[in-house]
């Protein structure tokens, strides 16, 4: 199926509006996407994001070597699990050796993912030391060989996309390599590229460079570009679309423990008055926490769910009117009984919630 690209938004032309987004043959209902989040974006998180309006979600990044050797134990299979209600959903792939990417991509296709995303953006030290993720932005020839191998391995009706940072560092050489990979990847058939406004060496420190995103989108023309970085509130999501002209955006850390960010962003894109947006109440939070936990138990089993949910609950606590007290209660959770006690003790009485973006400073750090 041949897709007709939606005309790109133009930076500075007014308030962004909700519109469909194309990833090759995939037509998404809006331009608001949940990013891949290592250690977080498993099936329960993705399902909650979809229910609150994310048009598309990406699983946590998977290593090519893991996919080649994945066994049948519950924990490994859980990483490949997909719920019927979350399609379309993307599988993200990371590695170092071009030879390993094609079989890994085919494994993601067999698992049922609707799009294969390649990670050239991870800035974690041990990832870089193994020549994966953001390291590949320093070696365009290898990066583009990987893109070609994946595109050739994936059926033509499924899109292949790419995640990049704006380069290894702030040098002219780094920027030149960025655009070599960017243009070369589109030439090799990728359907869209997500660009994070921070460099690899910047990691998560300092602000995301939205000015660079605007330059990239202007350079890309009708090719689909998604923006990433510093999206911790619905207002920030609208601001990125307005200031950069990117076709869509991927919400990453701002979505952990806050699926409401998708619902609120879509409301603003549909013309809602920003002053009418209020954080979820304590009881609304309780319902979502309980459902997220139920999905985690269903996927992982009670013992593992109790441990895996702790990191989510700590983030959910930011919306509670007593965030530090509730955070500490969830940190102490070890069993399902502890989990239920925390909900019963801190979410029994309804009250207005708080805006979690209040915890973000001007550099985008929590």
One Martini backbone bead per residue (centre of mass of N, CA, C, O) as a GRO file, in nm:
protein
  366
    1UNK     BB    1   0.096   0.036   0.023
    2UNK     BB    2   0.046   0.372  -0.055
    3UNK     BB    3   0.148   0.669   0.090
    4UNK     BB    4   0.025   0.988   0.179
    5UNK     BB    5   0.159   1.258   0.280
    6UNK     BB    6   0.132   1.480   0.519
    7UNK     BB    7   0.144   1.790   0.546
    8UNK     BB    8   0.344   1.993   0.698
    9UNK     BB    9   0.408   2.172   0.946
   10UNK     BB   10   0.455   2.519   1.030
   11UNK     BB   11   0.646   2.719   1.180
   12UNK     BB   12   0.459   2.987   1.313
   13UNK     BB   13   0.126   2.928   1.213
   14UNK     BB   14   0.019   2.852   1.495
   15UNK     BB   15  -0.197   2.650   1.636
   16UNK     BB   16  -0.198   2.339   1.685
   17UNK     BB   17  -0.344   2.045   1.540
   18UNK     BB   18  -0.515   1.780   1.501
   19UNK     BB   19  -0.355   1.502   1.326
   20UNK     BB   20  -0.244   1.292   1.116
   21UNK     BB   21  -0.003   1.015   1.091
   22UNK     BB   22   0.270   0.898   0.896
   23UNK     BB   23   0.406   0.551   0.863
   24UNK     BB   24   0.370   0.510   0.587
   25UNK     BB   25   0.109   0.282   0.590
   26UNK     BB   26   0.064   0.416   0.858
   27UNK     BB   27  -0.229   0.547   1.026
   28UNK     BB   28  -0.251   0.791   1.253
   29UNK     BB   29  -0.471   0.976   1.460
   30UNK     BB   30  -0.205   1.117   1.561
   31UNK     BB   31   0.101   1.303   1.677
   32UNK     BB   32   0.094   1.116   1.949
   33UNK     BB   33   0.368   0.953   2.116
   34UNK     BB   34   0.517   0.674   2.261
   35UNK     BB   35   0.809   0.604   2.368
   36UNK     BB   36   1.085   0.441   2.411
   37UNK     BB   37   1.154   0.265   2.736
   38UNK     BB   38   1.387   0.158   2.922
   39UNK     BB   39   1.221  -0.043   3.164
   40UNK     BB   40   0.899   0.045   3.081
   41UNK     BB   41   0.765  -0.015   2.777
   42UNK     BB   42   0.545  -0.215   2.836
   43UNK     BB   43   0.241  -0.334   2.803
   44UNK     BB   44   0.099  -0.177   3.033
   45UNK     BB   45   0.197   0.106   2.955
   46UNK     BB   46   0.093   0.106   2.663
   47UNK     BB   47  -0.205   0.062   2.721
   48UNK     BB   48  -0.248   0.316   2.888
   49UNK     BB   49  -0.165   0.513   2.667
   50UNK     BB   50  -0.381   0.431   2.460
   51UNK     BB   51  -0.634   0.490   2.642
   52UNK     BB   52  -0.521   0.810   2.658
   53UNK     BB   53  -0.429   0.860   2.321
   54UNK     BB   54  -0.210   0.718   2.201
   55UNK     BB   55  -0.139   0.642   1.866
   56UNK     BB   56   0.144   0.523   1.962
   57UNK     BB   57   0.382   0.261   2.043
   58UNK     BB   58   0.686   0.163   2.218
   59UNK     BB   59   0.901  -0.053   2.299
   60UNK     BB   60   1.143  -0.161   2.454
   61UNK     BB   61   1.452  -0.205   2.399
   62UNK     BB   62   1.617  -0.451   2.184
   63UNK     BB   63   1.845  -0.681   2.145
   64UNK     BB   64   1.963  -0.869   1.897
   65UNK     BB   65   2.076  -1.102   2.080
   66UNK     BB   66   1.818  -1.156   2.235
   67UNK     BB   67   1.637  -1.230   1.987
   68UNK     BB   68   1.818  -1.477   1.897
   69UNK     BB   69   1.787  -1.619   2.218
   70UNK     BB   70   1.508  -1.636   2.295
   71UNK     BB   71   1.305  -1.783   2.509
   72UNK     BB   72   1.024  -1.945   2.705
   73UNK     BB   73   1.022  -1.764   2.927
   74UNK     BB   74   0.821  -1.538   3.079
   75UNK     BB   75   1.010  -1.290   3.085
   76UNK     BB   76   1.089  -1.285   2.784
   77UNK     BB   77   0.800  -1.293   2.656
   78UNK     BB   78   0.700  -1.025   2.783
   79UNK     BB   79   0.871  -0.837   2.590
   80UNK     BB   80   0.684  -0.952   2.330
   81UNK     BB   81   0.422  -0.858   2.424
   82UNK     BB   82   0.082  -0.816   2.284
   83UNK     BB   83  -0.198  -0.631   2.263
   84UNK     BB   84  -0.479  -0.601   2.079
   85UNK     BB   85  -0.536  -0.284   2.159
   86UNK     BB   86  -0.230  -0.159   2.058
   87UNK     BB   87  -0.276  -0.130   1.775
   88UNK     BB   88  -0.019   0.016   1.680
   89UNK     BB   89   0.317  -0.131   1.725
   90UNK     BB   90   0.654  -0.093   1.826
   91UNK     BB   91   0.982  -0.220   1.758
   92UNK     BB   92   1.294  -0.197   1.924
   93UNK     BB   93   1.635  -0.177   1.798
   94UNK     BB   94   1.966  -0.300   1.915
   95UNK     BB   95   2.319  -0.263   1.809
   96UNK     BB   96   2.633  -0.338   1.610
   97UNK     BB   97   2.591  -0.573   1.405
   98UNK     BB   98   2.463  -0.599   1.095
   99UNK     BB   99   2.418  -0.918   1.091
  100UNK     BB  100   2.199  -0.908   1.346
  101UNK     BB  101   1.944  -0.744   1.242
  102UNK     BB  102   1.767  -0.917   1.057
  103UNK     BB  103   1.680  -1.148   1.253
  104UNK     BB  104   1.568  -0.951   1.467
  105UNK     BB  105   1.351  -0.819   1.292
  106UNK     BB  106   1.197  -1.083   1.228
  107UNK     BB  107   1.119  -1.140   1.523
  108UNK     BB  108   0.937  -0.891   1.555
  109UNK     BB  109   0.742  -0.966   1.334
  110UNK     BB  110   0.653  -1.242   1.456
  111UNK     BB  111   0.539  -1.099   1.723
  112UNK     BB  112   0.357  -0.835   1.582
  113UNK     BB  113   0.487  -0.593   1.484
  114UNK     BB  114   0.420  -0.288   1.284
  115UNK     BB  115   0.715  -0.176   1.358
  116UNK     BB  116   1.060  -0.085   1.293
  117UNK     BB  117   1.297   0.036   1.527
  118UNK     BB  118   1.601   0.223   1.533
  119UNK     BB  119   1.872   0.265   1.763
  120UNK     BB  120   2.068   0.593   1.760
  121UNK     BB  121   2.043   0.728   2.087
  122UNK     BB  122   2.174   0.593   2.312
  123UNK     BB  123   2.377   0.732   2.606
  124UNK     BB  124   2.478   0.495   2.748
  125UNK     BB  125   2.781   0.392   2.837
  126UNK     BB  126   2.762   0.077   2.784
  127UNK     BB  127   2.649   0.110   2.500
  128UNK     BB  128   2.881   0.270   2.374
  129UNK     BB  129   3.107   0.056   2.451
  130UNK     BB  130   2.937  -0.152   2.237
  131UNK     BB  131   2.852   0.003   1.972
  132UNK     BB  132   2.576   0.143   2.042
  133UNK     BB  133   2.348   0.346   1.950
  134UNK     BB  134   2.490   0.654   1.955
  135UNK     BB  135   2.758   0.558   1.829
  136UNK     BB  136   2.650   0.532   1.524
  137UNK     BB  137   2.680   0.847   1.464
  138UNK     BB  138   3.007   0.806   1.405
  139UNK     BB  139   2.918   0.566   1.172
  140UNK     BB  140   2.759   0.588   0.886
  141UNK     BB  141   2.818   0.327   0.731
  142UNK     BB  142   2.709   0.134   0.947
  143UNK     BB  143   2.431   0.257   0.991
  144UNK     BB  144   2.334   0.219   0.690
  145UNK     BB  145   2.365  -0.085   0.683
  146UNK     BB  146   2.154  -0.142   0.896
  147UNK     BB  147   1.915  -0.016   0.755
  148UNK     BB  148   1.926  -0.196   0.501
  149UNK     BB  149   1.894  -0.470   0.643
  150UNK     BB  150   1.618  -0.415   0.769
  151UNK     BB  151   1.456  -0.337   0.518
  152UNK     BB  152   1.508  -0.614   0.372
  153UNK     BB  153   1.377  -0.798   0.612
  154UNK     BB  154   1.122  -0.634   0.592
  155UNK     BB  155   0.827  -0.609   0.500
  156UNK     BB  156   0.695  -0.374   0.287
  157UNK     BB  157   0.424  -0.318   0.474
  158UNK     BB  158   0.645  -0.240   0.684
  159UNK     BB  159   0.778  -0.012   0.875
  160UNK     BB  160   1.077   0.185   0.900
  161UNK     BB  161   1.257   0.332   1.169
  162UNK     BB  162   1.421   0.617   1.345
  163UNK     BB  163   1.656   0.688   1.615
  164UNK     BB  164   1.789   1.012   1.709
  165UNK     BB  165   2.035   1.225   1.763
  166UNK     BB  166   2.206   1.532   1.693
  167UNK     BB  167   2.462   1.382   1.801
  168UNK     BB  168   2.746   1.345   1.973
  169UNK     BB  169   2.794   1.659   1.939
  170UNK     BB  170   2.882   2.014   1.858
  171UNK     BB  171   3.014   1.951   1.601
  172UNK     BB  172   3.042   1.967   1.263
  173UNK     BB  173   3.100   1.668   1.217
  174UNK     BB  174   2.852   1.560   1.364
  175UNK     BB  175   2.641   1.700   1.185
  176UNK     BB  176   2.725   1.572   0.919
  177UNK     BB  177   2.665   1.280   1.008
  178UNK     BB  178   2.373   1.314   1.065
  179UNK     BB  179   2.284   1.391   0.767
  180UNK     BB  180   2.391   1.136   0.636
  181UNK     BB  181   2.198   0.946   0.786
  182UNK     BB  182   1.929   1.080   0.740
  183UNK     BB  183   1.930   1.071   0.425
  184UNK     BB  184   2.014   0.771   0.390
  185UNK     BB  185   1.769   0.645   0.529
  186UNK     BB  186   1.556   0.749   0.333
  187UNK     BB  187   1.689   0.621   0.081
  188UNK     BB  188   1.643   0.320   0.228
  189UNK     BB  189   1.317   0.344   0.342
  190UNK     BB  190   1.235   0.513   0.560
  191UNK     BB  191   0.941   0.664   0.710
  192UNK     BB  192   1.086   0.773   0.981
  193UNK     BB  193   1.222   1.030   1.212
  194UNK     BB  194   1.359   1.054   1.529
  195UNK     BB  195   1.448   1.356   1.717
  196UNK     BB  196   1.676   1.441   1.952
  197UNK     BB  197   1.789   1.752   2.102
  198UNK     BB  198   2.023   1.584   2.205
  199UNK     BB  199   2.318   1.477   2.268
  200UNK     BB  200   2.506   1.220   2.365
  201UNK     BB  201   2.695   1.367   2.576
  202UNK     BB  202   2.444   1.503   2.723
  203UNK     BB  203   2.216   1.317   2.748
  204UNK     BB  204   2.001   1.457   3.019
  205UNK     BB  205   2.140   1.731   3.000
  206UNK     BB  206   1.982   1.983   2.960
  207UNK     BB  207   1.848   2.115   2.692
  208UNK     BB  208   1.657   2.081   2.426
  209UNK     BB  209   1.713   2.139   2.074
  210UNK     BB  210   1.466   2.287   1.893
  211UNK     BB  211   1.617   2.437   1.670
  212UNK     BB  212   1.723   2.181   1.535
  213UNK     BB  213   1.449   2.059   1.467
  214UNK     BB  214   1.368   2.283   1.271
  215UNK     BB  215   1.600   2.235   1.071
  216UNK     BB  216   1.533   1.943   1.005
  217UNK     BB  217   1.248   1.989   0.895
  218UNK     BB  218   1.328   2.181   0.671
  219UNK     BB  219   1.516   1.974   0.531
  220UNK     BB  220   1.295   1.740   0.491
  221UNK     BB  221   1.015   1.837   0.439
  222UNK     BB  222   0.794   1.575   0.361
  223UNK     BB  223   0.935   1.429   0.560
  224UNK     BB  224   0.915   1.238   0.849
  225UNK     BB  225   0.916   1.412   1.170
  226UNK     BB  226   1.015   1.358   1.504
  227UNK     BB  227   1.001   1.475   1.834
  228UNK     BB  228   1.241   1.511   2.118
  229UNK     BB  229   1.231   1.658   2.430
  230UNK     BB  230   1.087   1.805   2.700
  231UNK     BB  231   0.800   1.627   2.752
  232UNK     BB  232   0.607   1.717   3.052
  233UNK     BB  233   0.367   1.858   2.890
  234UNK     BB  234   0.112   1.970   2.699
  235UNK     BB  235   0.239   2.248   2.643
  236UNK     BB  236   0.509   2.137   2.532
  237UNK     BB  237   0.391   1.985   2.294
  238UNK     BB  238   0.278   2.231   2.148
  239UNK     BB  239   0.541   2.392   2.134
  240UNK     BB  240   0.698   2.202   1.953
  241UNK     BB  241   0.512   2.208   1.710
  242UNK     BB  242   0.523   2.522   1.673
  243UNK     BB  243   0.851   2.568   1.674
  244UNK     BB  244   0.937   2.319   1.454
  245UNK     BB  245   0.724   2.149   1.257
  246UNK     BB  246   0.678   1.881   1.334
  247UNK     BB  247   0.474   1.598   1.280
  248UNK     BB  248   0.570   1.481   1.563
  249UNK     BB  249   0.566   1.314   1.893
  250UNK     BB  250   0.772   1.185   2.171
  251UNK     BB  251   0.690   1.057   2.475
  252UNK     BB  252   0.869   0.986   2.759
  253UNK     BB  253   0.925   1.058   3.074
  254UNK     BB  254   0.640   1.216   3.083
  255UNK     BB  255   0.476   0.917   3.085
  256UNK     BB  256   0.566   0.828   3.357
  257UNK     BB  257   0.289   0.808   3.552
  258UNK     BB  258   0.138   0.986   3.287
  259UNK     BB  259  -0.114   0.925   3.071
  260UNK     BB  260  -0.263   1.210   3.066
  261UNK     BB  261  -0.083   1.361   2.858
  262UNK     BB  262  -0.239   1.264   2.609
  263UNK     BB  263  -0.523   1.370   2.666
  264UNK     BB  264  -0.435   1.670   2.704
  265UNK     BB  265  -0.302   1.717   2.430
  266UNK     BB  266  -0.553   1.652   2.259
  267UNK     BB  267  -0.726   1.875   2.375
  268UNK     BB  268  -0.552   2.110   2.273
  269UNK     BB  269  -0.558   2.021   1.969
  270UNK     BB  270  -0.892   2.054   1.989
  271UNK     BB  271  -0.928   2.351   2.160
  272UNK     BB  272  -0.876   2.367   2.444
  273UNK     BB  273  -0.869   2.517   2.741
  274UNK     BB  274  -0.600   2.525   2.945
  275UNK     BB  275  -0.765   2.602   3.215
  276UNK     BB  276  -0.935   2.317   3.210
  277UNK     BB  277  -0.687   2.168   3.294
  278UNK     BB  278  -0.665   1.888   3.515
  279UNK     BB  279  -0.566   1.694   3.735
  280UNK     BB  280  -0.606   1.408   3.863
  281UNK     BB  281  -0.757   1.259   4.090
  282UNK     BB  282  -0.714   1.040   4.337
  283UNK     BB  283  -0.926   0.835   4.227
  284UNK     BB  284  -0.822   0.830   3.938
  285UNK     BB  285  -0.545   0.726   4.013
  286UNK     BB  286  -0.633   0.463   4.148
  287UNK     BB  287  -0.758   0.328   3.899
  288UNK     BB  288  -0.497   0.326   3.727
  289UNK     BB  289  -0.312   0.176   3.921
  290UNK     BB  290  -0.485  -0.082   3.939
  291UNK     BB  291  -0.476  -0.148   3.634
  292UNK     BB  292  -0.174  -0.157   3.596
  293UNK     BB  293  -0.133  -0.386   3.800
  294UNK     BB  294  -0.311  -0.597   3.663
  295UNK     BB  295  -0.146  -0.613   3.401
  296UNK     BB  296   0.120  -0.697   3.538
  297UNK     BB  297   0.019  -0.963   3.659
  298UNK     BB  298  -0.071  -1.091   3.391
  299UNK     BB  299   0.224  -1.084   3.271
  300UNK     BB  300   0.434  -1.150   3.537
  301UNK     BB  301   0.313  -1.177   3.799
  302UNK     BB  302   0.307  -1.100   4.127
  303UNK     BB  303   0.605  -1.086   4.209
  304UNK     BB  304   0.712  -0.910   3.968
  305UNK     BB  305   0.500  -0.684   3.970
  306UNK     BB  306   0.575  -0.556   4.244
  307UNK     BB  307   0.858  -0.463   4.140
  308UNK     BB  308   0.792  -0.321   3.863
  309UNK     BB  309   0.577  -0.107   3.989
  310UNK     BB  310   0.746   0.077   4.170
  311UNK     BB  311   0.862   0.273   3.948
  312UNK     BB  312   0.581   0.377   3.868
  313UNK     BB  313   0.460   0.470   4.142
  314UNK     BB  314   0.667   0.692   4.196
  315UNK     BB  315   0.555   0.862   3.955
  316UNK     BB  316   0.256   0.878   4.033
  317UNK     BB  317   0.306   1.039   4.304
  318UNK     BB  318   0.334   1.329   4.173
  319UNK     BB  319   0.002   1.366   4.164
  320UNK     BB  320  -0.009   1.378   4.452
  321UNK     BB  321  -0.060   1.591   4.725
  322UNK     BB  322   0.158   1.370   4.868
  323UNK     BB  323   0.432   1.275   4.715
  324UNK     BB  324   0.649   1.188   4.928
  325UNK     BB  325   0.481   0.996   5.099
  326UNK     BB  326   0.395   0.809   4.865
  327UNK     BB  327   0.670   0.737   4.760
  328UNK     BB  328   0.771   0.598   5.020
  329UNK     BB  329   0.553   0.380   5.023
  330UNK     BB  330   0.639   0.249   4.747
  331UNK     BB  331   0.933   0.184   4.818
  332UNK     BB  332   0.832  -0.031   5.049
  333UNK     BB  333   0.727  -0.219   4.846
  334UNK     BB  334   0.701  -0.603   4.812
  335UNK     BB  335   0.396  -0.671   4.799
  336UNK     BB  336   0.070  -0.697   4.729
  337UNK     BB  337  -0.020  -0.606   5.008
  338UNK     BB  338   0.141  -0.345   5.008
  339UNK     BB  339   0.006  -0.223   4.765
  340UNK     BB  340  -0.286  -0.219   4.874
  341UNK     BB  341  -0.217  -0.047   5.126
  342UNK     BB  342  -0.126   0.207   4.977
  343UNK     BB  343  -0.394   0.262   4.839
  344UNK     BB  344  -0.576   0.262   5.094
  345UNK     BB  345  -0.410   0.487   5.256
  346UNK     BB  346  -0.372   0.724   5.002
  347UNK     BB  347  -0.666   0.675   4.814
  348UNK     BB  348  -0.941   0.710   4.975
  349UNK     BB  349  -0.934   1.016   4.950
  350UNK     BB  350  -1.051   1.268   4.782
  351UNK     BB  351  -0.864   1.485   4.551
  352UNK     BB  352  -0.674   1.695   4.415
  353UNK     BB  353  -0.435   1.710   4.199
  354UNK     BB  354  -0.109   1.734   4.058
  355UNK     BB  355   0.144   1.882   3.877
  356UNK     BB  356   0.426   1.714   3.760
  357UNK     BB  357   0.576   1.957   3.608
  358UNK     BB  358   0.669   2.103   3.878
  359UNK     BB  359   0.939   1.906   3.891
  360UNK     BB  360   1.051   2.073   3.650
  361UNK     BB  361   1.306   2.221   3.523
  362UNK     BB  362   1.458   2.422   3.279
  363UNK     BB  363   1.637   2.153   3.181
  364UNK     BB  364   1.443   1.884   3.224
  365UNK     BB  365   1.477   1.814   3.519
  366UNK     BB  366   1.376   1.633   3.820
   0.00000   0.00000   0.00000
